[in-house]
């Protein structure tokens, strides 16, 4: 009983997502891209690096990378704490 | 605990793991010029550690893959990253104070399509190296710890 | 002419992930389902940033006179992938601990939590 309710909900969820996929804007034609065009045009002059993705990761949006590094550090901390008996 | 793999796998691993680590560091060092960067290069180099652990077992790699040293490298990478973020605090946090300054990594890039110059990018190559070391050591610690833990799990389950 | 089929692929990936989360009892399979949902989210971000007939946003030896795809979704996906690796490692470690304590990773048989 519970499983059939879950199955019906899942079918509706996937059906709505597929309908929404066809209702979205066309693939390959972004509508709003002012910020990305600014990055592409000015990243070389402002930071001197050729790779625009690396420029965004480490310069324009460095806070994201800081949080990501903290998450990775915390995961290592958690795993080491989980296996602390095995480490001895 | 002798859970080594066959002689073929051991020989190929011994031949190849140095090249994998060097390729990982190549990807890290050229992160600001070519596709790649700290995360990807660190993951490539950590895959060499995974290959070693799979081939020789976690007892066989005990002598030259030490968890304490890897933890130290990880903390060093994170501290280096945050330190170079703080050095730009004269303007803002994460300000790229070394770009276009003429010093270390300070050449300005040729605007437009160019073959690439390694001495550009300001703090970006240094942060690449810092994050690369951090990811490399973090994945190494995860692989070593889970390998040791899996052995322990089997033993408890049999008793 | 591929239309909007990348978005349909995203919907199918996320649907398969939720199917795995709801109907499977094995903890390893649940971890695989969570990873599938992550892959769907990453693929969605990447497809949002694609621009037709463009090259990767890297100036080293790039082809002449081509547009470039949007770089911000790629950068955010890069962050997301590493976080996914970290969370997957943590999930699998907890599954190993549960197997050590209970001798099984079937969520229905891990009964001692209820008593």
mmCIF file of C-alpha atoms in Angstrom:
data_model
loop_
_atom_site.group_PDB
_atom_site.id
_atom_site.type_symbol
_atom_site.label_atom_id
_atom_site.label_comp_id
_atom_site.label_asym_id
_atom_site.label_seq_id
_atom_site.Cartn_x
_atom_site.Cartn_y
_atom_site.Cartn_z
ATOM 1 C CA UNK A 1 0.000 0.000 0.000
ATOM 2 C CA UNK A 2 2.657 2.453 1.052
ATOM 3 C CA UNK A 3 4.831 1.388 -1.859
ATOM 4 C CA UNK A 4 2.081 1.937 -4.401
ATOM 5 C CA UNK A 5 1.499 5.473 -3.078
ATOM 6 C CA UNK A 6 5.214 6.133 -3.391
ATOM 7 C CA UNK A 7 5.221 4.707 -6.924
ATOM 8 C CA UNK A 8 2.334 6.935 -8.040
ATOM 9 C CA UNK A 9 4.038 9.991 -6.524
ATOM 10 C CA UNK A 10 7.297 9.109 -8.270
ATOM 11 C CA UNK A 11 5.567 8.675 -11.634
ATOM 12 C CA UNK A 12 3.904 12.080 -11.268
ATOM 13 C CA UNK A 13 7.199 13.686 -10.215
ATOM 14 C CA UNK A 14 9.113 12.344 -13.219
ATOM 15 C CA UNK A 15 6.245 13.177 -15.595
ATOM 16 C CA UNK A 16 6.143 16.780 -14.363
ATOM 17 C CA UNK A 17 9.919 17.073 -14.701
ATOM 18 C CA UNK A 18 9.813 15.814 -18.300
ATOM 19 C CA UNK A 19 6.972 18.216 -19.169
ATOM 20 C CA UNK A 20 8.976 21.039 -17.567
ATOM 21 C CA UNK A 21 12.038 19.983 -19.578
ATOM 22 C CA UNK A 22 10.125 20.558 -22.811
ATOM 23 C CA UNK A 23 8.704 23.816 -21.463
ATOM 24 C CA UNK A 24 12.084 25.335 -20.676
ATOM 25 C CA UNK A 25 14.027 27.593 -22.994
ATOM 26 C CA UNK A 26 15.781 25.972 -25.926
ATOM 27 C CA UNK A 27 18.959 24.045 -25.184
ATOM 28 C CA UNK A 28 22.035 25.954 -26.256
ATOM 29 C CA UNK A 29 20.571 29.473 -26.213
ATOM 30 C CA UNK A 30 21.055 31.201 -22.833
ATOM 31 C CA UNK A 31 18.853 34.262 -22.409
ATOM 32 C CA UNK A 32 20.653 36.163 -19.633
ATOM 33 C CA UNK A 33 24.451 36.068 -19.927
ATOM 34 C CA UNK A 34 25.735 39.574 -19.115
ATOM 35 C CA UNK A 35 27.804 38.421 -16.131
ATOM 36 C CA UNK A 36 29.419 35.565 -18.034
ATOM 37 C CA UNK A 37 30.171 37.817 -21.006
ATOM 38 C CA UNK A 38 31.866 40.243 -18.614
ATOM 39 C CA UNK A 39 33.989 37.404 -17.232
ATOM 40 C CA UNK A 40 34.919 36.176 -20.702
ATOM 41 C CA UNK A 41 35.894 39.622 -21.955
ATOM 42 C CA UNK A 42 37.695 40.998 -18.881
ATOM 43 C CA UNK A 43 39.170 37.981 -17.082
ATOM 44 C CA UNK A 44 42.438 38.074 -19.012
ATOM 45 C CA UNK A 45 43.001 41.783 -18.444
ATOM 46 C CA UNK A 46 42.059 41.698 -14.756
ATOM 47 C CA UNK A 47 43.831 38.564 -13.569
ATOM 48 C CA UNK A 48 46.232 37.585 -16.335
ATOM 49 C CA UNK A 49 45.138 33.937 -16.496
ATOM 50 C CA UNK A 50 43.988 32.290 -19.710
ATOM 51 C CA UNK A 51 41.586 29.782 -18.177
ATOM 52 C CA UNK A 52 38.371 31.658 -17.377
ATOM 53 C CA UNK A 53 36.918 28.815 -15.288
ATOM 54 C CA UNK A 54 39.953 28.783 -12.991
ATOM 55 C CA UNK A 55 39.733 32.559 -12.783
ATOM 56 C CA UNK A 56 36.180 32.324 -11.485
ATOM 57 C CA UNK A 57 36.914 29.454 -9.117
ATOM 58 C CA UNK A 58 39.939 31.049 -7.453
ATOM 59 C CA UNK A 59 39.478 34.777 -7.923
ATOM 60 C CA UNK A 60 35.992 36.109 -8.578
ATOM 61 C CA UNK A 61 34.237 33.477 -6.457
ATOM 62 C CA UNK A 62 36.946 32.473 -4.033
ATOM 63 C CA UNK A 63 34.495 32.160 -1.165
ATOM 64 C CA UNK A 64 32.874 29.152 -2.843
ATOM 65 C CA UNK A 65 36.224 27.437 -3.041
ATOM 66 C CA UNK A 66 36.967 28.260 0.593
ATOM 67 C CA UNK A 67 33.677 26.664 1.666
ATOM 68 C CA UNK A 68 34.325 23.664 -0.550
ATOM 69 C CA UNK A 69 37.787 23.135 0.931
ATOM 70 C CA UNK A 70 36.243 23.357 4.396
ATOM 71 C CA UNK A 71 33.647 20.718 3.467
ATOM 72 C CA UNK A 72 36.368 18.380 2.198
ATOM 73 C CA UNK A 73 38.417 18.937 5.371
ATOM 74 C CA UNK A 74 35.356 18.238 7.528
ATOM 75 C CA UNK A 75 34.627 15.028 5.605
ATOM 76 C CA UNK A 76 38.170 13.808 6.208
ATOM 77 C CA UNK A 77 37.796 14.722 9.886
ATOM 78 C CA UNK A 78 34.517 12.786 10.103
ATOM 79 C CA UNK A 79 35.913 9.697 8.404
ATOM 80 C CA UNK A 80 38.991 9.701 10.623
ATOM 81 C CA UNK A 81 36.765 10.011 13.683
ATOM 82 C CA UNK A 82 34.528 7.147 12.510
ATOM 83 C CA UNK A 83 37.453 4.753 12.063
ATOM 84 C CA UNK A 84 39.452 5.865 15.103
ATOM 85 C CA UNK A 85 39.629 2.300 16.502
ATOM 86 C CA UNK A 86 41.032 0.981 13.248
ATOM 87 C CA UNK A 87 43.673 3.688 13.191
ATOM 88 C CA UNK A 88 45.387 2.401 16.323
ATOM 89 C CA UNK B 1 48.128 -9.571 5.866
ATOM 90 C CA UNK B 2 49.038 -10.719 2.371
ATOM 91 C CA UNK B 3 46.325 -9.476 0.069
ATOM 92 C CA UNK B 4 48.607 -8.412 -2.734
ATOM 93 C CA UNK B 5 47.518 -8.813 -6.325
ATOM 94 C CA UNK B 6 49.338 -10.831 -8.975
ATOM 95 C CA UNK B 7 52.873 -10.203 -10.233
ATOM 96 C CA UNK B 8 51.633 -8.555 -13.462
ATOM 97 C CA UNK B 9 49.580 -5.965 -11.583
ATOM 98 C CA UNK B 10 52.422 -5.257 -9.151
ATOM 99 C CA UNK B 11 54.972 -4.748 -11.931
ATOM 100 C CA UNK B 12 52.730 -2.425 -13.949
ATOM 101 C CA UNK B 13 51.838 -0.447 -10.836
ATOM 102 C CA UNK B 14 55.489 0.011 -9.917
ATOM 103 C CA UNK B 15 56.240 1.221 -13.419
ATOM 104 C CA UNK B 16 53.317 3.574 -13.810
ATOM 105 C CA UNK B 17 52.409 5.235 -10.507
ATOM 106 C CA UNK B 18 55.211 7.784 -10.678
ATOM 107 C CA UNK B 19 54.035 8.931 -14.080
ATOM 108 C CA UNK B 20 50.474 9.316 -12.790
ATOM 109 C CA UNK B 21 51.677 11.511 -9.906
ATOM 110 C CA UNK B 22 53.815 13.623 -12.246
ATOM 111 C CA UNK B 23 50.889 14.046 -14.636
ATOM 112 C CA UNK B 24 48.714 15.147 -11.723
ATOM 113 C CA UNK B 25 51.249 17.804 -10.758
ATOM 114 C CA UNK B 26 51.483 18.897 -14.403
ATOM 115 C CA UNK B 27 47.719 19.456 -14.452
ATOM 116 C CA UNK B 28 47.956 21.393 -11.162
ATOM 117 C CA UNK B 29 50.817 23.606 -12.341
ATOM 118 C CA UNK B 30 49.180 24.484 -15.678
ATOM 119 C CA UNK B 31 45.761 25.061 -14.128
ATOM 120 C CA UNK B 32 45.593 28.693 -15.197
ATOM 121 C CA UNK B 33 46.481 27.954 -18.836
ATOM 122 C CA UNK B 34 44.938 24.625 -19.853
ATOM 123 C CA UNK B 35 41.852 22.663 -18.807
ATOM 124 C CA UNK B 36 42.355 21.429 -15.296
ATOM 125 C CA UNK B 37 43.383 22.943 -12.011
ATOM 126 C CA UNK B 38 43.830 22.093 -8.380
ATOM 127 C CA UNK B 39 40.884 19.753 -7.926
ATOM 128 C CA UNK B 40 41.411 17.732 -11.068
ATOM 129 C CA UNK B 41 45.164 17.372 -10.676
ATOM 130 C CA UNK B 42 44.795 16.425 -7.025
ATOM 131 C CA UNK B 43 42.254 13.776 -7.926
ATOM 132 C CA UNK B 44 44.570 12.361 -10.613
ATOM 133 C CA UNK B 45 47.487 12.137 -8.183
ATOM 134 C CA UNK B 46 45.235 10.566 -5.536
ATOM 135 C CA UNK B 47 44.213 7.920 -8.047
ATOM 136 C CA UNK B 48 47.851 6.798 -8.031
ATOM 137 C CA UNK B 49 47.560 6.327 -4.254
ATOM 138 C CA UNK B 50 44.361 4.326 -4.797
ATOM 139 C CA UNK B 51 46.192 2.140 -7.322
ATOM 140 C CA UNK B 52 48.971 1.493 -4.806
ATOM 141 C CA UNK B 53 46.531 0.620 -2.013
ATOM 142 C CA UNK B 54 44.536 -1.718 -4.273
ATOM 143 C CA UNK B 55 47.671 -3.452 -5.496
ATOM 144 C CA UNK B 56 49.713 -3.899 -2.339
ATOM 145 C CA UNK B 57 47.083 -3.765 0.403
ATOM 146 C CA UNK B 58 47.188 -1.203 3.179
ATOM 147 C CA UNK B 59 49.976 -3.054 5.007
ATOM 148 C CA UNK B 60 52.243 -3.043 1.956
ATOM 149 C CA UNK B 61 52.087 0.719 1.502
ATOM 150 C CA UNK B 62 52.571 1.469 5.200
ATOM 151 C CA UNK B 63 56.222 2.413 4.759
ATOM 152 C CA UNK B 64 55.884 5.122 2.130
ATOM 153 C CA UNK B 65 52.279 6.343 2.444
ATOM 154 C CA UNK B 66 51.979 7.690 5.953
ATOM 155 C CA UNK B 67 48.653 9.060 7.135
ATOM 156 C CA UNK B 68 50.251 11.593 9.479
ATOM 157 C CA UNK B 69 52.318 13.164 6.709
ATOM 158 C CA UNK B 70 49.288 13.297 4.416
ATOM 159 C CA UNK B 71 47.277 15.037 7.154
ATOM 160 C CA UNK B 72 50.093 17.551 7.572
ATOM 161 C CA UNK B 73 50.153 18.226 3.808
ATOM 162 C CA UNK B 74 46.385 18.704 3.816
ATOM 163 C CA UNK B 75 46.474 21.236 6.639
ATOM 164 C CA UNK B 76 49.397 23.032 4.962
ATOM 165 C CA UNK B 77 47.458 23.381 1.732
ATOM 166 C CA UNK B 78 44.399 24.782 3.485
ATOM 167 C CA UNK B 79 46.459 27.234 5.554
ATOM 168 C CA UNK B 80 48.348 28.400 2.437
ATOM 169 C CA UNK B 81 45.042 28.960 0.641
ATOM 170 C CA UNK B 82 43.554 31.029 3.479
ATOM 171 C CA UNK B 83 46.821 32.942 3.938
ATOM 172 C CA UNK B 84 46.914 34.047 0.310
ATOM 173 C CA UNK B 85 43.276 35.010 0.619
ATOM 174 C CA UNK B 86 44.177 37.208 3.636
ATOM 175 C CA UNK B 87 47.198 38.802 1.910
ATOM 176 C CA UNK B 88 44.827 40.604 -0.435
ATOM 177 C CA UNK B 89 43.018 42.179 2.496
ATOM 178 C CA UNK B 90 44.418 45.586 1.633
ATOM 179 C CA UNK B 91 41.635 45.852 -0.928
ATOM 180 C CA UNK B 92 39.259 42.956 -0.259
ATOM 181 C CA UNK B 93 39.369 39.356 0.852
ATOM 182 C CA UNK B 94 40.539 37.174 -2.075
ATOM 183 C CA UNK B 95 41.912 40.208 -3.945
ATOM 184 C CA UNK B 96 44.429 39.128 -6.591
ATOM 185 C CA UNK B 97 47.283 41.426 -5.486
ATOM 186 C CA UNK B 98 49.967 39.723 -7.594
ATOM 187 C CA UNK B 99 48.264 39.985 -10.984
ATOM 188 C CA UNK B 100 49.911 42.303 -13.545
ATOM 189 C CA UNK B 101 52.476 43.438 -10.954
ATOM 190 C CA UNK B 102 55.569 42.271 -12.855
ATOM 191 C CA UNK B 103 56.884 40.074 -10.046
ATOM 192 C CA UNK B 104 56.312 36.380 -9.400
ATOM 193 C CA UNK B 105 53.482 35.168 -11.646
ATOM 194 C CA UNK B 106 52.987 38.841 -12.449
ATOM 195 C CA UNK B 107 53.221 39.132 -16.249
ATOM 196 C CA UNK B 108 50.094 40.459 -17.883
ATOM 197 C CA UNK B 109 48.520 38.112 -20.377
ATOM 198 C CA UNK B 110 48.217 38.895 -24.066
ATOM 199 C CA UNK B 111 44.575 39.783 -24.571
ATOM 200 C CA UNK B 112 42.901 37.334 -26.892
ATOM 201 C CA UNK B 113 44.041 33.947 -28.116
ATOM 202 C CA UNK B 114 47.676 33.263 -27.201
ATOM 203 C CA UNK B 115 49.921 30.215 -26.708
ATOM 204 C CA UNK B 116 50.090 30.820 -22.963
ATOM 205 C CA UNK B 117 52.735 32.050 -20.526
ATOM 206 C CA UNK B 118 53.344 30.157 -17.295
ATOM 207 C CA UNK B 119 54.409 33.307 -15.427
ATOM 208 C CA UNK B 120 50.928 34.896 -15.380
ATOM 209 C CA UNK B 121 47.915 34.741 -13.166
ATOM 210 C CA UNK B 122 48.918 36.376 -9.870
ATOM 211 C CA UNK B 123 47.727 34.351 -6.894
ATOM 212 C CA UNK B 124 45.797 31.879 -9.055
ATOM 213 C CA UNK B 125 48.705 29.411 -9.654
ATOM 214 C CA UNK B 126 49.631 29.511 -5.963
ATOM 215 C CA UNK B 127 46.043 28.818 -4.925
ATOM 216 C CA UNK B 128 45.956 26.024 -7.516
ATOM 217 C CA UNK B 129 48.971 24.424 -5.877
ATOM 218 C CA UNK B 130 47.513 24.887 -2.390
ATOM 219 C CA UNK B 131 44.138 23.379 -3.290
ATOM 220 C CA UNK B 132 45.854 20.640 -5.293
ATOM 221 C CA UNK B 133 47.915 19.602 -2.276
ATOM 222 C CA UNK B 134 44.829 19.720 -0.080
ATOM 223 C CA UNK B 135 42.681 17.565 -2.382
ATOM 224 C CA UNK B 136 45.536 15.115 -3.015
ATOM 225 C CA UNK B 137 46.194 14.607 0.678
ATOM 226 C CA UNK B 138 42.504 14.541 1.638
ATOM 227 C CA UNK B 139 41.636 11.844 -0.888
ATOM 228 C CA UNK B 140 44.756 9.910 0.136
ATOM 229 C CA UNK B 141 43.715 9.990 3.783
ATOM 230 C CA UNK B 142 40.170 8.912 2.857
ATOM 231 C CA UNK B 143 41.468 5.967 0.792
ATOM 232 C CA UNK B 144 43.925 4.824 3.464
ATOM 233 C CA UNK B 145 41.416 5.152 6.317
ATOM 234 C CA UNK B 146 38.623 3.338 4.516
ATOM 235 C CA UNK B 147 41.010 0.581 3.449
ATOM 236 C CA UNK B 148 42.163 0.039 7.026
ATOM 237 C CA UNK B 149 38.581 0.229 8.256
ATOM 238 C CA UNK B 150 37.327 -2.370 5.790
ATOM 239 C CA UNK B 151 39.850 -4.893 7.073
ATOM 240 C CA UNK B 152 38.641 -4.256 10.620
ATOM 241 C CA UNK B 153 35.020 -4.653 9.510
ATOM 242 C CA UNK B 154 35.612 -8.126 8.073
ATOM 243 C CA UNK B 155 37.351 -9.304 11.210
ATOM 244 C CA UNK B 156 34.538 -8.206 13.506
ATOM 245 C CA UNK B 157 31.939 -9.808 11.285
ATOM 246 C CA UNK B 158 33.585 -13.248 11.388
ATOM 247 C CA UNK B 159 33.856 -13.431 15.159
ATOM 248 C CA UNK C 1 18.949 19.415 -33.707
ATOM 249 C CA UNK C 2 18.672 17.722 -30.362
ATOM 250 C CA UNK C 3 16.003 19.990 -28.906
ATOM 251 C CA UNK C 4 15.524 19.818 -25.179
ATOM 252 C CA UNK C 5 16.623 16.222 -24.710
ATOM 253 C CA UNK C 6 19.498 17.061 -22.313
ATOM 254 C CA UNK C 7 16.875 18.326 -19.854
ATOM 255 C CA UNK C 8 14.966 15.057 -20.318
ATOM 256 C CA UNK C 9 18.179 13.191 -19.475
ATOM 257 C CA UNK C 10 18.382 15.255 -16.276
ATOM 258 C CA UNK C 11 14.782 14.331 -15.423
ATOM 259 C CA UNK C 12 15.471 10.631 -16.034
ATOM 260 C CA UNK C 13 18.639 10.684 -13.912
ATOM 261 C CA UNK C 14 16.890 12.371 -10.978
ATOM 262 C CA UNK C 15 13.904 10.052 -11.352
ATOM 263 C CA UNK C 16 16.145 6.981 -11.233
ATOM 264 C CA UNK C 17 17.857 8.402 -8.161
ATOM 265 C CA UNK C 18 14.562 8.901 -6.334
ATOM 266 C CA UNK C 19 13.404 5.422 -7.402
ATOM 267 C CA UNK C 20 16.545 3.966 -5.849
ATOM 268 C CA UNK C 21 16.099 6.000 -2.668
ATOM 269 C CA UNK C 22 12.462 4.914 -2.204
ATOM 270 C CA UNK C 23 12.422 1.250 -3.209
ATOM 271 C CA UNK C 24 15.862 -0.141 -2.376
ATOM 272 C CA UNK C 25 16.826 -1.313 1.110
ATOM 273 C CA UNK C 26 20.552 -1.796 0.598
ATOM 274 C CA UNK C 27 22.633 1.074 1.991
ATOM 275 C CA UNK C 28 25.176 0.855 -0.844
ATOM 276 C CA UNK C 29 22.351 1.164 -3.368
ATOM 277 C CA UNK C 30 20.994 4.168 -1.470
ATOM 278 C CA UNK C 31 24.434 5.784 -1.756
ATOM 279 C CA UNK C 32 24.358 5.080 -5.504
ATOM 280 C CA UNK C 33 20.928 6.753 -5.695
ATOM 281 C CA UNK C 34 22.192 9.872 -3.918
ATOM 282 C CA UNK C 35 25.108 9.980 -6.365
ATOM 283 C CA UNK C 36 22.667 9.699 -9.293
ATOM 284 C CA UNK C 37 20.711 12.715 -8.026
ATOM 285 C CA UNK C 38 24.002 14.613 -7.703
ATOM 286 C CA UNK C 39 24.901 13.700 -11.279
ATOM 287 C CA UNK C 40 21.528 14.961 -12.435
ATOM 288 C CA UNK C 41 22.050 18.297 -10.701
ATOM 289 C CA UNK C 42 25.555 18.654 -12.176
ATOM 290 C CA UNK C 43 24.320 17.798 -15.674
ATOM 291 C CA UNK C 44 21.512 20.342 -15.288
ATOM 292 C CA UNK C 45 23.975 23.102 -14.362
ATOM 293 C CA UNK C 46 26.239 22.261 -17.296
ATOM 294 C CA UNK C 47 23.390 22.132 -19.823
ATOM 295 C CA UNK C 48 22.118 25.512 -18.576
ATOM 296 C CA UNK C 49 25.467 27.064 -19.418
ATOM 297 C CA UNK C 50 25.857 25.642 -22.920
ATOM 298 C CA UNK C 51 25.803 27.985 -25.893
ATOM 299 C CA UNK C 52 25.325 26.441 -29.308
ATOM 300 C CA UNK C 53 28.446 26.136 -31.450
ATOM 301 C CA UNK C 54 30.848 27.400 -28.783
ATOM 302 C CA UNK C 55 34.169 26.285 -27.366
ATOM 303 C CA UNK C 56 35.381 25.935 -23.774
ATOM 304 C CA UNK C 57 36.216 29.292 -22.094
ATOM 305 C CA UNK C 58 40.010 28.887 -22.247
ATOM 306 C CA UNK C 59 42.105 31.269 -24.334
ATOM 307 C CA UNK C 60 45.177 29.037 -24.722
ATOM 308 C CA UNK C 61 45.283 27.930 -28.384
ATOM 309 C CA UNK C 62 41.548 28.482 -28.793
ATOM 310 C CA UNK C 63 40.025 28.333 -32.296
ATOM 311 C CA UNK C 64 39.660 31.725 -33.990
ATOM 312 C CA UNK C 65 36.364 33.541 -34.111
ATOM 313 C CA UNK C 66 34.292 31.219 -31.919
ATOM 314 C CA UNK C 67 31.945 32.090 -29.061
ATOM 315 C CA UNK C 68 32.608 30.699 -25.613
ATOM 316 C CA UNK C 69 30.212 28.849 -23.325
ATOM 317 C CA UNK C 70 29.183 30.407 -20.010
ATOM 318 C CA UNK C 71 31.976 29.815 -17.457
ATOM 319 C CA UNK C 72 30.106 30.343 -14.178
ATOM 320 C CA UNK C 73 28.022 27.118 -14.204
ATOM 321 C CA UNK C 74 31.167 25.144 -14.979
ATOM 322 C CA UNK C 75 32.983 26.676 -12.019
ATOM 323 C CA UNK C 76 30.070 25.952 -9.674
ATOM 324 C CA UNK C 77 29.820 22.378 -10.968
ATOM 325 C CA UNK C 78 33.509 21.905 -10.239
ATOM 326 C CA UNK C 79 32.853 22.850 -6.621
ATOM 327 C CA UNK C 80 29.790 20.622 -6.518
ATOM 328 C CA UNK C 81 31.657 17.543 -7.774
ATOM 329 C CA UNK C 82 34.268 17.722 -5.002
ATOM 330 C CA UNK C 83 31.577 18.163 -2.356
ATOM 331 C CA UNK C 84 29.812 15.134 -3.852
ATOM 332 C CA UNK C 85 32.958 13.042 -3.492
ATOM 333 C CA UNK C 86 33.327 14.105 0.148
ATOM 334 C CA UNK C 87 29.714 13.322 1.059
ATOM 335 C CA UNK C 88 29.803 9.979 -0.757
ATOM 336 C CA UNK C 89 32.918 8.954 1.153
ATOM 337 C CA UNK C 90 31.214 9.897 4.430
ATOM 338 C CA UNK C 91 28.028 7.959 3.516
ATOM 339 C CA UNK C 92 30.009 4.833 2.609
ATOM 340 C CA UNK C 93 32.032 5.083 5.831
ATOM 341 C CA UNK C 94 28.829 5.216 7.870
ATOM 342 C CA UNK C 95 27.548 2.187 5.914
ATOM 343 C CA UNK C 96 30.734 0.331 6.834
ATOM 344 C CA UNK C 97 30.295 1.239 10.502
ATOM 345 C CA UNK C 98 26.679 0.018 10.402
ATOM 346 C CA UNK C 99 27.807 -3.265 8.841
ATOM 347 C CA UNK C 100 30.387 -3.641 11.584
ATOM 348 C CA UNK C 101 27.837 -3.053 14.343
ATOM 349 C CA UNK C 102 24.835 -4.959 12.965
ATOM 350 C CA UNK C 103 26.262 -7.493 10.511
ATOM 351 C CA UNK C 104 23.911 -6.303 7.740
ATOM 352 C CA UNK C 105 23.316 -3.243 5.580
ATOM 353 C CA UNK C 106 19.653 -3.940 4.879
ATOM 354 C CA UNK C 107 17.755 -1.034 6.381
ATOM 355 C CA UNK C 108 14.834 -3.259 7.406
ATOM 356 C CA UNK C 109 17.057 -5.568 9.420
ATOM 357 C CA UNK C 110 18.850 -2.810 11.307
ATOM 358 C CA UNK C 111 16.316 -3.147 14.090
ATOM 359 C CA UNK C 112 18.259 -2.245 17.155
ATOM 360 C CA UNK C 113 17.659 1.435 16.532
ATOM 361 C CA UNK C 114 13.957 0.952 17.259
ATOM 362 C CA UNK C 115 14.224 -0.991 20.483
#
